[in-house]
Short mmCIF file of N, CA and C in Angstrom, two decimals:
data_model
loop_
_atom_site.label_atom_id
_atom_site.label_comp_id
_atom_site.label_asym_id
_atom_site.label_seq_id
_atom_site.Cartn_x
_atom_site.Cartn_y
_atom_site.Cartn_z
N LYS X 1 98.86 116.05 116.74
CA LYS X 1 99.79 116.43 117.78
C LYS X 1 100.28 117.87 117.55
N GLU X 2 100.48 118.21 116.30
CA GLU X 2 101.00 119.54 115.97
C GLU X 2 100.02 120.65 116.35
N ASN X 3 98.75 120.32 116.48
CA ASN X 3 97.73 121.33 116.79
C ASN X 3 97.52 121.54 118.28
N LEU X 4 98.25 120.84 119.12
CA LEU X 4 98.07 120.93 120.57
C LEU X 4 99.07 121.90 121.17
N ASN X 5 98.61 122.72 122.12
CA ASN X 5 99.54 123.56 122.86
C ASN X 5 100.17 122.73 123.97
N SER X 6 101.08 123.30 124.74
CA SER X 6 101.83 122.51 125.73
C SER X 6 100.93 121.95 126.83
N ASP X 7 99.92 122.70 127.28
CA ASP X 7 98.97 122.18 128.27
C ASP X 7 98.19 120.99 127.72
N GLU X 8 97.73 121.14 126.50
CA GLU X 8 96.96 120.06 125.87
C GLU X 8 97.83 118.82 125.65
N ARG X 9 99.08 119.01 125.36
CA ARG X 9 99.98 117.87 125.16
C ARG X 9 100.15 117.06 126.44
N LYS X 10 100.02 117.72 127.59
CA LYS X 10 100.10 117.00 128.86
C LYS X 10 98.83 116.20 129.13
N ARG X 11 97.69 116.71 128.71
CA ARG X 11 96.41 116.07 129.00
C ARG X 11 95.95 115.10 127.92
N LEU X 12 96.31 115.37 126.69
CA LEU X 12 95.78 114.60 125.56
C LEU X 12 96.90 113.82 124.88
N ARG X 13 96.51 112.68 124.34
CA ARG X 13 97.47 111.90 123.56
C ARG X 13 96.88 111.61 122.20
N THR X 14 97.70 111.65 121.23
CA THR X 14 97.29 111.29 119.88
C THR X 14 98.05 110.04 119.47
N LYS X 15 97.41 109.25 118.63
CA LYS X 15 98.04 108.01 118.17
C LYS X 15 97.67 107.74 116.73
N VAL X 16 98.57 107.12 116.04
CA VAL X 16 98.28 106.56 114.73
C VAL X 16 97.84 105.13 114.98
N LEU X 17 96.72 104.73 114.40
CA LEU X 17 96.17 103.40 114.63
C LEU X 17 96.28 102.53 113.39
N MET X 18 96.66 101.32 113.59
CA MET X 18 96.61 100.32 112.53
C MET X 18 95.32 99.53 112.74
N TRP X 19 94.41 99.66 111.84
CA TRP X 19 93.12 99.01 111.99
C TRP X 19 93.30 97.50 112.13
N GLY X 20 92.62 96.96 113.13
CA GLY X 20 92.65 95.52 113.33
C GLY X 20 93.77 95.03 114.23
N SER X 21 94.74 95.88 114.53
CA SER X 21 95.85 95.43 115.36
C SER X 21 96.02 96.29 116.60
N THR X 22 95.08 97.18 116.85
CA THR X 22 95.19 98.09 117.98
C THR X 22 94.04 97.85 118.94
N SER X 23 94.37 97.71 120.20
CA SER X 23 93.35 97.62 121.24
C SER X 23 93.85 98.40 122.44
N PRO X 24 92.94 98.80 123.34
CA PRO X 24 93.40 99.57 124.49
C PRO X 24 94.31 98.73 125.38
N LYS X 25 95.35 99.33 125.83
CA LYS X 25 96.29 98.65 126.72
C LYS X 25 95.72 98.70 128.14
N ASP X 26 96.17 97.83 129.00
CA ASP X 26 95.73 97.84 130.39
C ASP X 26 95.94 99.22 130.98
N GLY X 27 94.89 99.76 131.57
CA GLY X 27 94.98 101.06 132.21
C GLY X 27 94.82 102.23 131.26
N GLU X 28 94.77 101.99 129.97
CA GLU X 28 94.63 103.08 129.01
C GLU X 28 93.17 103.49 128.97
N ASN X 29 92.91 104.77 129.13
CA ASN X 29 91.55 105.27 129.15
C ASN X 29 91.30 106.11 127.89
N VAL X 30 90.49 105.58 127.00
CA VAL X 30 90.14 106.30 125.78
C VAL X 30 88.80 106.98 126.03
N GLY X 31 88.76 108.30 125.90
CA GLY X 31 87.53 109.03 126.14
C GLY X 31 86.86 109.48 124.86
N LEU X 32 87.66 109.85 123.87
CA LEU X 32 87.11 110.38 122.62
C LEU X 32 88.03 109.98 121.47
N ILE X 33 87.40 109.53 120.40
CA ILE X 33 88.12 109.21 119.18
C ILE X 33 87.60 110.17 118.11
N ILE X 34 88.50 110.82 117.43
CA ILE X 34 88.12 111.72 116.34
C ILE X 34 88.72 111.14 115.06
N GLY X 35 87.85 110.86 114.11
CA GLY X 35 88.30 110.32 112.84
C GLY X 35 87.77 111.16 111.69
N SER X 36 88.66 111.68 110.90
CA SER X 36 88.27 112.48 109.75
C SER X 36 88.74 111.78 108.48
N GLU X 37 87.82 111.55 107.58
CA GLU X 37 88.12 110.93 106.29
C GLU X 37 88.63 109.50 106.43
N ILE X 38 88.26 108.80 107.50
CA ILE X 38 88.72 107.42 107.65
C ILE X 38 87.75 106.41 107.04
N VAL X 39 86.53 106.84 106.72
CA VAL X 39 85.56 105.89 106.17
C VAL X 39 85.52 105.93 104.64
N ALA X 40 86.16 106.92 104.06
CA ALA X 40 86.27 106.98 102.60
C ALA X 40 87.50 106.18 102.19
N CYS X 41 87.33 104.89 102.18
CA CYS X 41 88.46 103.98 102.03
C CYS X 41 88.35 103.19 100.73
N PRO X 42 89.36 103.26 99.88
CA PRO X 42 89.30 102.48 98.64
C PRO X 42 89.50 100.98 98.88
N TYR X 43 89.90 100.62 100.10
CA TYR X 43 90.13 99.22 100.45
C TYR X 43 88.98 98.74 101.32
N ILE X 44 87.87 98.41 100.68
CA ILE X 44 86.65 98.05 101.40
C ILE X 44 86.89 96.88 102.35
N GLU X 45 87.80 95.99 102.00
CA GLU X 45 88.07 94.84 102.86
C GLU X 45 88.67 95.25 104.21
N ALA X 46 89.15 96.49 104.33
CA ALA X 46 89.71 96.98 105.59
C ALA X 46 88.65 97.51 106.55
N LEU X 47 87.45 97.76 106.06
CA LEU X 47 86.42 98.38 106.90
C LEU X 47 86.00 97.54 108.10
N PRO X 48 85.86 96.21 107.99
CA PRO X 48 85.54 95.43 109.20
C PRO X 48 86.63 95.60 110.29
N SER X 49 87.88 95.72 109.89
CA SER X 49 88.96 95.94 110.86
C SER X 49 88.83 97.31 111.51
N LEU X 50 88.43 98.32 110.75
CA LEU X 50 88.20 99.65 111.31
C LEU X 50 87.09 99.60 112.35
N VAL X 51 85.98 98.96 112.02
CA VAL X 51 84.85 98.86 112.96
C VAL X 51 85.29 98.13 114.22
N GLN X 52 86.04 97.04 114.08
CA GLN X 52 86.49 96.29 115.25
C GLN X 52 87.45 97.11 116.10
N THR X 53 88.34 97.84 115.47
CA THR X 53 89.28 98.68 116.21
C THR X 53 88.53 99.74 117.00
N LEU X 54 87.57 100.40 116.38
CA LEU X 54 86.76 101.39 117.09
C LEU X 54 86.03 100.75 118.27
N SER X 55 85.45 99.59 118.03
CA SER X 55 84.72 98.88 119.08
C SER X 55 85.65 98.54 120.25
N ASP X 56 86.83 98.04 119.95
CA ASP X 56 87.81 97.70 121.00
C ASP X 56 88.19 98.94 121.81
N LEU X 57 88.47 100.03 121.12
CA LEU X 57 88.91 101.25 121.79
C LEU X 57 87.78 101.90 122.59
N MET X 58 86.54 101.65 122.20
CA MET X 58 85.41 102.28 122.85
C MET X 58 84.80 101.40 123.95
N SER X 59 85.49 100.35 124.34
CA SER X 59 84.94 99.42 125.33
C SER X 59 84.73 100.08 126.70
N GLY X 60 85.42 101.16 126.99
CA GLY X 60 85.28 101.84 128.28
C GLY X 60 84.27 102.97 128.26
N GLY X 61 83.45 103.06 127.23
CA GLY X 61 82.43 104.10 127.17
C GLY X 61 82.79 105.32 126.35
N ALA X 62 83.88 105.26 125.63
CA ALA X 62 84.29 106.39 124.79
C ALA X 62 83.28 106.62 123.67
N ARG X 63 83.34 107.79 123.11
CA ARG X 63 82.55 108.13 121.92
C ARG X 63 83.52 108.40 120.78
N ALA X 64 82.99 108.31 119.58
CA ALA X 64 83.78 108.63 118.40
C ALA X 64 83.04 109.67 117.58
N ILE X 65 83.77 110.64 117.11
CA ILE X 65 83.23 111.61 116.16
C ILE X 65 83.88 111.29 114.82
N ILE X 66 83.05 111.01 113.85
CA ILE X 66 83.53 110.63 112.53
C ILE X 66 83.01 111.66 111.53
N SER X 67 83.91 112.21 110.73
CA SER X 67 83.48 113.15 109.69
C SER X 67 84.08 112.72 108.35
N TYR X 68 83.36 113.03 107.30
CA TYR X 68 83.84 112.70 105.96
C TYR X 68 83.03 113.46 104.92
N LYS X 69 83.59 113.55 103.76
CA LYS X 69 82.89 114.09 102.59
C LYS X 69 82.62 112.89 101.68
N PRO X 70 81.36 112.62 101.37
CA PRO X 70 81.06 111.44 100.54
C PRO X 70 81.81 111.45 99.22
N ARG X 71 82.52 110.36 98.97
CA ARG X 71 83.28 110.21 97.73
C ARG X 71 83.11 108.82 97.14
N LEU X 72 83.07 107.83 98.00
CA LEU X 72 83.09 106.44 97.56
C LEU X 72 81.89 105.71 98.16
N LYS X 73 81.63 104.53 97.71
CA LYS X 73 80.57 103.71 98.30
C LYS X 73 81.00 103.14 99.65
N SER X 74 82.27 103.23 99.97
CA SER X 74 82.75 102.67 101.22
C SER X 74 82.11 103.30 102.44
N GLU X 75 81.70 104.57 102.34
CA GLU X 75 81.05 105.22 103.47
C GLU X 75 79.78 104.47 103.85
N ASP X 76 78.98 104.10 102.86
CA ASP X 76 77.76 103.35 103.13
C ASP X 76 78.07 101.99 103.73
N ILE X 77 79.09 101.34 103.22
CA ILE X 77 79.48 100.02 103.74
C ILE X 77 79.95 100.14 105.19
N PHE X 78 80.75 101.17 105.47
CA PHE X 78 81.21 101.38 106.84
C PHE X 78 80.02 101.51 107.79
N PHE X 79 79.05 102.36 107.45
CA PHE X 79 77.93 102.59 108.35
C PHE X 79 77.01 101.37 108.45
N ASP X 80 76.90 100.59 107.40
CA ASP X 80 76.16 99.32 107.49
C ASP X 80 76.82 98.39 108.50
N LEU X 81 78.13 98.31 108.48
CA LEU X 81 78.87 97.48 109.45
C LEU X 81 78.80 98.07 110.85
N ALA X 82 78.95 99.38 110.93
CA ALA X 82 79.02 100.05 112.24
C ALA X 82 77.70 99.99 112.99
N LYS X 83 76.59 100.01 112.29
CA LYS X 83 75.30 100.05 113.00
C LYS X 83 75.03 98.78 113.81
N GLU X 84 75.77 97.72 113.55
CA GLU X 84 75.64 96.51 114.36
C GLU X 84 76.24 96.69 115.75
N LYS X 85 77.26 97.55 115.88
CA LYS X 85 77.97 97.72 117.15
C LYS X 85 77.73 99.07 117.81
N PHE X 86 77.26 100.04 117.04
CA PHE X 86 77.18 101.41 117.55
C PHE X 86 75.81 102.03 117.32
N ASP X 87 75.44 102.92 118.25
CA ASP X 87 74.35 103.85 117.99
C ASP X 87 75.01 105.00 117.25
N ILE X 88 74.36 105.45 116.19
CA ILE X 88 74.96 106.46 115.32
C ILE X 88 74.03 107.67 115.25
N GLU X 89 74.58 108.82 115.62
CA GLU X 89 73.81 110.07 115.60
C GLU X 89 74.40 111.00 114.54
N TRP X 90 73.56 111.42 113.62
CA TRP X 90 73.98 112.37 112.59
C TRP X 90 73.93 113.77 113.17
N ILE X 91 74.98 114.54 112.96
CA ILE X 91 75.01 115.93 113.39
C ILE X 91 74.67 116.79 112.17
N GLY X 92 73.47 117.31 112.17
CA GLY X 92 72.99 118.10 111.04
C GLY X 92 73.56 119.50 111.02
N ARG X 93 73.30 120.19 109.95
CA ARG X 93 73.83 121.55 109.77
C ARG X 93 73.43 122.48 110.90
N SER X 94 72.22 122.30 111.43
CA SER X 94 71.74 123.21 112.48
C SER X 94 72.57 123.08 113.76
N LYS X 95 73.31 122.00 113.91
CA LYS X 95 74.13 121.79 115.11
C LYS X 95 75.59 122.16 114.90
N ILE X 96 75.94 122.55 113.70
CA ILE X 96 77.33 122.92 113.40
C ILE X 96 77.49 124.41 113.69
N HIS X 97 78.57 124.78 114.33
CA HIS X 97 78.81 126.18 114.68
C HIS X 97 78.67 127.07 113.44
N ARG X 98 78.06 128.21 113.62
CA ARG X 98 77.74 129.10 112.49
C ARG X 98 78.97 129.50 111.68
N ASP X 99 80.13 129.59 112.31
CA ASP X 99 81.35 129.95 111.57
C ASP X 99 81.70 128.91 110.52
N PHE X 100 81.35 127.66 110.78
CA PHE X 100 81.65 126.59 109.85
C PHE X 100 80.46 126.27 108.96
N ASN X 101 79.28 126.59 109.42
CA ASN X 101 78.06 126.28 108.70
C ASN X 101 77.92 127.09 107.42
N ARG X 102 78.57 128.22 107.35
CA ARG X 102 78.45 129.10 106.18
C ARG X 102 79.38 128.73 105.04
N ARG X 103 80.29 127.84 105.29
CA ARG X 103 81.29 127.49 104.27
C ARG X 103 80.63 126.77 103.10
N VAL X 104 81.07 127.09 101.93
CA VAL X 104 80.59 126.43 100.73
C VAL X 104 81.03 124.97 100.78
N GLY X 105 80.11 124.08 100.51
CA GLY X 105 80.42 122.66 100.49
C GLY X 105 80.14 121.95 101.81
N ILE X 106 79.82 122.70 102.88
CA ILE X 106 79.58 122.07 104.18
C ILE X 106 78.38 121.12 104.11
N GLU X 107 77.45 121.38 103.21
CA GLU X 107 76.27 120.53 103.11
C GLU X 107 76.63 119.10 102.69
N ARG X 108 77.82 118.91 102.16
CA ARG X 108 78.24 117.57 101.75
C ARG X 108 79.09 116.87 102.81
N ILE X 109 79.39 117.56 103.90
CA ILE X 109 80.19 116.96 104.96
C ILE X 109 79.27 116.20 105.90
N GLY X 110 79.60 114.95 106.16
CA GLY X 110 78.85 114.16 107.13
C GLY X 110 79.59 114.10 108.44
N ILE X 111 78.91 114.45 109.54
CA ILE X 111 79.50 114.37 110.86
C ILE X 111 78.59 113.49 111.71
N PHE X 112 79.18 112.49 112.36
CA PHE X 112 78.41 111.52 113.12
C PHE X 112 79.08 111.26 114.46
N ILE X 113 78.26 110.99 115.48
CA ILE X 113 78.76 110.55 116.77
C ILE X 113 78.39 109.09 116.93
N LEU X 114 79.39 108.28 117.23
CA LEU X 114 79.18 106.87 117.48
C LEU X 114 79.32 106.59 118.96
N THR X 115 78.36 105.85 119.49
CA THR X 115 78.38 105.39 120.87
C THR X 115 78.19 103.89 120.83
N LYS X 116 79.00 103.17 121.57
CA LYS X 116 78.92 101.70 121.54
C LYS X 116 77.61 101.24 122.16
N LYS X 117 76.96 100.30 121.46
CA LYS X 117 75.72 99.74 121.96
C LYS X 117 75.99 98.87 123.17
N ASN X 118 75.05 98.84 124.09
CA ASN X 118 75.14 97.94 125.24
C ASN X 118 74.72 96.56 124.77
N VAL X 119 75.59 95.60 124.94
CA VAL X 119 75.29 94.23 124.54
C VAL X 119 74.79 93.49 125.77
N ILE X 120 73.61 92.90 125.63
CA ILE X 120 73.01 92.19 126.77
C ILE X 120 73.29 90.72 126.65
#
């Protein structure tokens, strides 16, 4: 919220989410979810709730951008769980803006776009 100017504050909303207890309210339109460092979780038992919360919020066709720096095994567990509900696209270095691509350590940053799978 602190990074938004006054115009953006009128158009965009930010929220703190409690995994497993948050779902879109009637009429709430979620277009984009940005999560940074949310999959590097020392509480592996919380990851199914994170996946479910993302799935609930993305029911209207939203996408999620997830970024993290690998630190724990939880990242692998998250993506194993997530691939059941989401198509996952890795954003490689060639797709990262050149201003950020030159930073030392960027090669260890994982950036992914999640799109909810169509369930038939």
